Short mmCIF file of C-alpha atoms in Angstrom, two decimals:
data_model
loop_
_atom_site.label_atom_id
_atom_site.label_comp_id
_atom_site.label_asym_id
_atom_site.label_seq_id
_atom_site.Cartn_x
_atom_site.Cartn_y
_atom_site.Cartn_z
CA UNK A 1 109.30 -95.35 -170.99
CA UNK A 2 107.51 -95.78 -174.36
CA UNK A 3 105.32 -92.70 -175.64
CA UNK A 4 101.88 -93.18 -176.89
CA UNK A 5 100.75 -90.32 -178.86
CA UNK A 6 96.92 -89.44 -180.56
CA UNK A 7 95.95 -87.03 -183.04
CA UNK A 8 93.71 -84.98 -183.40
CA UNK A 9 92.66 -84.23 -179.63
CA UNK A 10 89.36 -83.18 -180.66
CA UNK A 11 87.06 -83.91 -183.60
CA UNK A 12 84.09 -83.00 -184.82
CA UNK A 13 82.01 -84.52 -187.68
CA UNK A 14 79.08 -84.42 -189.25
CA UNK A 15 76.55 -87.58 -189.59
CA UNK A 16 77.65 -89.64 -192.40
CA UNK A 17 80.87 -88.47 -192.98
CA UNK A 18 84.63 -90.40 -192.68
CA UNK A 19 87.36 -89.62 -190.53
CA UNK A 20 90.83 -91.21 -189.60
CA UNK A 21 92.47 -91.41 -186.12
CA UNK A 22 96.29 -91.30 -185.49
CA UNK A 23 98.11 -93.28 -182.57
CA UNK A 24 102.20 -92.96 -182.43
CA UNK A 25 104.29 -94.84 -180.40
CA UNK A 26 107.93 -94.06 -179.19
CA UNK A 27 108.68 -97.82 -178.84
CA UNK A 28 108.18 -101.71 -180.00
CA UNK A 29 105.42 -102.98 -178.41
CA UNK A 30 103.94 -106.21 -177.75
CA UNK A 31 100.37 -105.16 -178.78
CA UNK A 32 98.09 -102.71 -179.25
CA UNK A 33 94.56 -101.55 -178.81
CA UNK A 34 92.13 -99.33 -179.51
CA UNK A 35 89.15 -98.44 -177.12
CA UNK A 36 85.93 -96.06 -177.22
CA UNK A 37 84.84 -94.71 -174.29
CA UNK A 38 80.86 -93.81 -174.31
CA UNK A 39 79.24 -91.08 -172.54
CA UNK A 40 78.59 -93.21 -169.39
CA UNK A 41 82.84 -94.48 -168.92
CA UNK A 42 82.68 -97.51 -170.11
CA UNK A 43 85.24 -98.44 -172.32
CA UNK A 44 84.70 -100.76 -174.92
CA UNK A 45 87.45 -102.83 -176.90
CA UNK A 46 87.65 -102.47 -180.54
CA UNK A 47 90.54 -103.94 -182.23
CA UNK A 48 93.31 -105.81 -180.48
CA UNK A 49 95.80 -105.19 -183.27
CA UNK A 50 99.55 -105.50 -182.83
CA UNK A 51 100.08 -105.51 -186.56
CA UNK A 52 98.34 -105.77 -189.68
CA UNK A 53 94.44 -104.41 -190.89
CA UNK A 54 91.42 -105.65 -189.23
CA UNK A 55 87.44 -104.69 -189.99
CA UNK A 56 84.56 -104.69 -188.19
CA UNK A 57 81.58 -103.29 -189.61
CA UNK A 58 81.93 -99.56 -190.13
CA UNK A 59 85.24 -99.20 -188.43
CA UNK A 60 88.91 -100.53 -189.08
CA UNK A 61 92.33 -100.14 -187.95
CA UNK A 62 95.56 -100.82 -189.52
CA UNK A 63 98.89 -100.94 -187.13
CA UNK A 64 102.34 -100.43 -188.90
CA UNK A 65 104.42 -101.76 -186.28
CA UNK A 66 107.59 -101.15 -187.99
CA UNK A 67 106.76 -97.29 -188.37
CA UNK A 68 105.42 -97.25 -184.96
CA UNK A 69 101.89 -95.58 -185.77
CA UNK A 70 98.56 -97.26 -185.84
CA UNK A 71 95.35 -95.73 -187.90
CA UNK A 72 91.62 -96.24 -186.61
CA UNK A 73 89.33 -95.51 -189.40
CA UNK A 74 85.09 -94.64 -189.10
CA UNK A 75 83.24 -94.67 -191.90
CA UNK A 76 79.93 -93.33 -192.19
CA UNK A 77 79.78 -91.96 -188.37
CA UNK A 78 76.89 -91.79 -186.24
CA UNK A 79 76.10 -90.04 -182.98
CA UNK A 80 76.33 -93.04 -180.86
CA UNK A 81 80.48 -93.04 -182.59
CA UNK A 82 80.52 -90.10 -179.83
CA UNK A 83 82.95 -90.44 -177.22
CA UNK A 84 86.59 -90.84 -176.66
CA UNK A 85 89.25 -93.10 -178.43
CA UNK A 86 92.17 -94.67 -176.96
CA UNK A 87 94.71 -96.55 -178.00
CA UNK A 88 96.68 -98.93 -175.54
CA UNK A 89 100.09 -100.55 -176.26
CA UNK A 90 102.18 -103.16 -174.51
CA UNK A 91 105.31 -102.71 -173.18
CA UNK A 92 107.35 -105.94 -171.77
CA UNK A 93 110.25 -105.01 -168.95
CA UNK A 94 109.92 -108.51 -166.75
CA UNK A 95 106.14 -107.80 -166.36
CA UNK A 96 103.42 -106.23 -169.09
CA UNK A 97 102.48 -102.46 -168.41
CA UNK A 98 99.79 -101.05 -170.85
CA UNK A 99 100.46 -97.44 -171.81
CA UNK A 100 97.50 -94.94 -172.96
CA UNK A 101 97.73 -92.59 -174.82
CA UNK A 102 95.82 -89.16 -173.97
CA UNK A 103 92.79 -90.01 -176.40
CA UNK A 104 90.72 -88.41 -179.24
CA UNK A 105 87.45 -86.62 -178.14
CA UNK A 106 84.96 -86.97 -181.21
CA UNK A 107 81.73 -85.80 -180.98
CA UNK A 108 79.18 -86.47 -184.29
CA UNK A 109 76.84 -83.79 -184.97
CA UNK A 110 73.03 -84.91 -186.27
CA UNK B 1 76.90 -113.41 -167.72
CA UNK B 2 81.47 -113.45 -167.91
CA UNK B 3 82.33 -109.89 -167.35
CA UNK B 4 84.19 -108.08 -164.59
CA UNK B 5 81.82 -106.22 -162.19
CA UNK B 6 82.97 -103.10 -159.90
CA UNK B 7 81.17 -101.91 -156.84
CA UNK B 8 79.62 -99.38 -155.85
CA UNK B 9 79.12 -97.41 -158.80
CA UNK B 10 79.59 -93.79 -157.00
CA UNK B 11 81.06 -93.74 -153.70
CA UNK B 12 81.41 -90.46 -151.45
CA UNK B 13 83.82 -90.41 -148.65
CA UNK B 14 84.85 -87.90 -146.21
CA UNK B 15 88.42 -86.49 -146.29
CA UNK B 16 91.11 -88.69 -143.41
CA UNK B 17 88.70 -91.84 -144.64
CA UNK B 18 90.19 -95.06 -146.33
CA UNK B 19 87.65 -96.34 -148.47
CA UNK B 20 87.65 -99.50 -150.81
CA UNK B 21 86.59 -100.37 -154.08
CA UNK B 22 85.53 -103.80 -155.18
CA UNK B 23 86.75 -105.48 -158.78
CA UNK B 24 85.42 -109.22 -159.51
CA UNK B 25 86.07 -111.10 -162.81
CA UNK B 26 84.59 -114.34 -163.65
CA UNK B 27 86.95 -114.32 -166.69
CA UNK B 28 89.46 -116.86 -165.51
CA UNK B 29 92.24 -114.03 -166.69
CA UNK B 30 95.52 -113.99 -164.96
CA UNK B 31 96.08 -110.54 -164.87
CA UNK B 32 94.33 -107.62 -163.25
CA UNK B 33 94.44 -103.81 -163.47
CA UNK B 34 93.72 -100.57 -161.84
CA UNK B 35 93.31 -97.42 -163.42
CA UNK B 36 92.91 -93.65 -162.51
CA UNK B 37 90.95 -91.45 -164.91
CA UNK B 38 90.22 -87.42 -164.32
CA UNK B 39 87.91 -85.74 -166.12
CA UNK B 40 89.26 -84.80 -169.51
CA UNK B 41 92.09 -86.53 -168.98
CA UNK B 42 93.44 -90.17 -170.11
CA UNK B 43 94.08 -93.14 -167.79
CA UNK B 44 97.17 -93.63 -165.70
CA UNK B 45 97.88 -97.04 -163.95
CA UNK B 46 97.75 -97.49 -160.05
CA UNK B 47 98.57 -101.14 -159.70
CA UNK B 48 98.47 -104.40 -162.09
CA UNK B 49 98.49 -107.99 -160.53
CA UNK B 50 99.90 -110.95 -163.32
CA UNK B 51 99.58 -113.70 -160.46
CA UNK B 52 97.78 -114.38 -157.20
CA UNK B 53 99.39 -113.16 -154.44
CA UNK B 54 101.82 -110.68 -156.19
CA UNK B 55 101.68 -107.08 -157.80
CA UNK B 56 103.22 -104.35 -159.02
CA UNK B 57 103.26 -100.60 -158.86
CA UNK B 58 102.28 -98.60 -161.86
CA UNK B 59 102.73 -95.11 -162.31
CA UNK B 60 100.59 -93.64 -159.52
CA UNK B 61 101.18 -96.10 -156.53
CA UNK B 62 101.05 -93.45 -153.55
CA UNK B 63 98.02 -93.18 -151.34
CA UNK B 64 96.76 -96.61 -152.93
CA UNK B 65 97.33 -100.18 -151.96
CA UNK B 66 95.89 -103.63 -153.44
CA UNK B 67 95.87 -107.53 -152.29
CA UNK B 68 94.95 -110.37 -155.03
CA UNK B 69 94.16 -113.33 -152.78
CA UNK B 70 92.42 -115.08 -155.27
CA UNK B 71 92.66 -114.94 -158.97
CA UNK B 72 89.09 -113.53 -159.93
CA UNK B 73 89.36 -110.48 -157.11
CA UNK B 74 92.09 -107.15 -157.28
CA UNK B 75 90.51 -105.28 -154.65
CA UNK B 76 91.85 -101.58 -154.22
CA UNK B 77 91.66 -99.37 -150.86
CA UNK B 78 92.21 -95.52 -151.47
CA UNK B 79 94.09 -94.35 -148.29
CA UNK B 80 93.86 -90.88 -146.50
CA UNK B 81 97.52 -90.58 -147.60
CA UNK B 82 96.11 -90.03 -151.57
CA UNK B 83 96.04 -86.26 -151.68
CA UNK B 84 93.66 -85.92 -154.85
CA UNK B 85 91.27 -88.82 -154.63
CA UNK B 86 88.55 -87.86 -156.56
CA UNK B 87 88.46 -89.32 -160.00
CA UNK B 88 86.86 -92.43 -161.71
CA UNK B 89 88.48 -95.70 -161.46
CA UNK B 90 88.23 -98.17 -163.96
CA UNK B 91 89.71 -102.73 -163.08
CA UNK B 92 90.07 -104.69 -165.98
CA UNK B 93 91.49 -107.93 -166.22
CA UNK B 94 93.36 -109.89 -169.57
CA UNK B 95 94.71 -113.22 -170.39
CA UNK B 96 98.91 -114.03 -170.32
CA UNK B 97 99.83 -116.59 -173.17
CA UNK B 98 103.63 -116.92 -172.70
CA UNK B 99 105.38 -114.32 -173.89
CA UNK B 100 102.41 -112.16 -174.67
CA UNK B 101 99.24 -110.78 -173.17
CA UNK B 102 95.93 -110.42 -175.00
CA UNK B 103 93.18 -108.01 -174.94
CA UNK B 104 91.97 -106.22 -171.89
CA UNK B 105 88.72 -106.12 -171.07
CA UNK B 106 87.52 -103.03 -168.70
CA UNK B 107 84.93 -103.19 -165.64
CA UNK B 108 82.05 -100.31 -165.90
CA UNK B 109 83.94 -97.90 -163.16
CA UNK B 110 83.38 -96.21 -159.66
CA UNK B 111 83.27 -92.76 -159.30
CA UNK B 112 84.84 -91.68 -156.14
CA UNK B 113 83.97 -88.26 -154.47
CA UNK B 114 85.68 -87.02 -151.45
CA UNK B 115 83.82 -84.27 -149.75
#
């Protein structure tokens, strides 16, 4: 089955300050997305993005389907950008399966 | 408020109990989805539902079992046969357009305990 990759495992940042996450996949996919999970478990969507760039507000993501890799980018972090980040992608075998991958832990320091 | 709603929030059962946890969406969404998270770890799919009254096995299966008698319920009974139950479990639900699915959208969780 398809292979869903993140990097790094664990982050750490300082207020204000940039960083890129990395999701690889093994496979074509029907879509992708990428998720934070706050403190409390809840996981909340961010980008649906099965190709292309998309913004919203501080953060963006760019998915190179060809190349198999997608990028989630946070500008400017903030503590409440603490949590985990997923990214989900599709596969199609006669029914949809999403595949996670194992998640980036970031944690913004004040 | 549209959302998808899981109940109870934490849930403590004793070991040789089945016990099972509630997933509602008022989303109108096709398909439904349970998931299996342990601490530190990412999340692994028990069971995913496209259409009423049919569903699949994900990666997990043993020791759970589901029914989807109507389209805005997936609910999902841990059995005494799931060696390791203790985890959080997270429903969510999407949309199928043809050939594709859309985004999924996640319920808030119930943490299960068994003492």
């Amino acid at each position: 089955g398809i292979q869903v990759e993140q990097s790094p495992p664990d982050l750490i940042l300082q207020e204000g300050a940039n960083s890129t996450l990395r999701c690889n996949f093994s496979d074509s996919v029907n879509n992708l997305q990428w998720f934070h999970q706050n403190p409390w478990g809840q996981l909340i969507n961010l980008f649906y993005i099965p190709s292309g760039t998309k913004q919203n507000g501080r953060l963006s993501a760019t998915t190179v389907a060809t190349e198999r890799y997608s990028l989630l980018y946070i500008s400017s972090s903030q503590t409440t950008d603490s949590g985990v980040y997923f990214c989900a992608v599709v596969s199609y075998s006669g029914t949809y399966k999403y595949i996670f991958g194992t998640g980036t832990r970031l944690k913004v320091l004040a | 408020d549209g959302g998808i709603t899981q109940s109870p929030k934490y849930l403590f059962r004793k070991e040789g109990q089945n016990v099972t946890l509630s997933c509602e969406q008022n989303l109108n969404h096709d398909a439904m989805y349970w998931y299996r998270q342990d601490p530190g770890q990412g999340l692994r799919l028990i069971y995913y539902s496209q259409i009423v009254n049919d569903f699949q096995k994900g990666d997990i299966a043993e020791g759970y079992s589901v029914s989807r008698e109507k389209k805005e319920s997936f609910p999902l009974t841990v059995t005494s046969a799931q060696k390791n139950p203790t985890a959080f479990y997270l429903c969510a639900s999407s949309i199928l357009s043809g050939s594709r699915t859309d985004t999924q959208y996640f319920g808030p969780g119930t943490r299960l305990t068994v003492l």
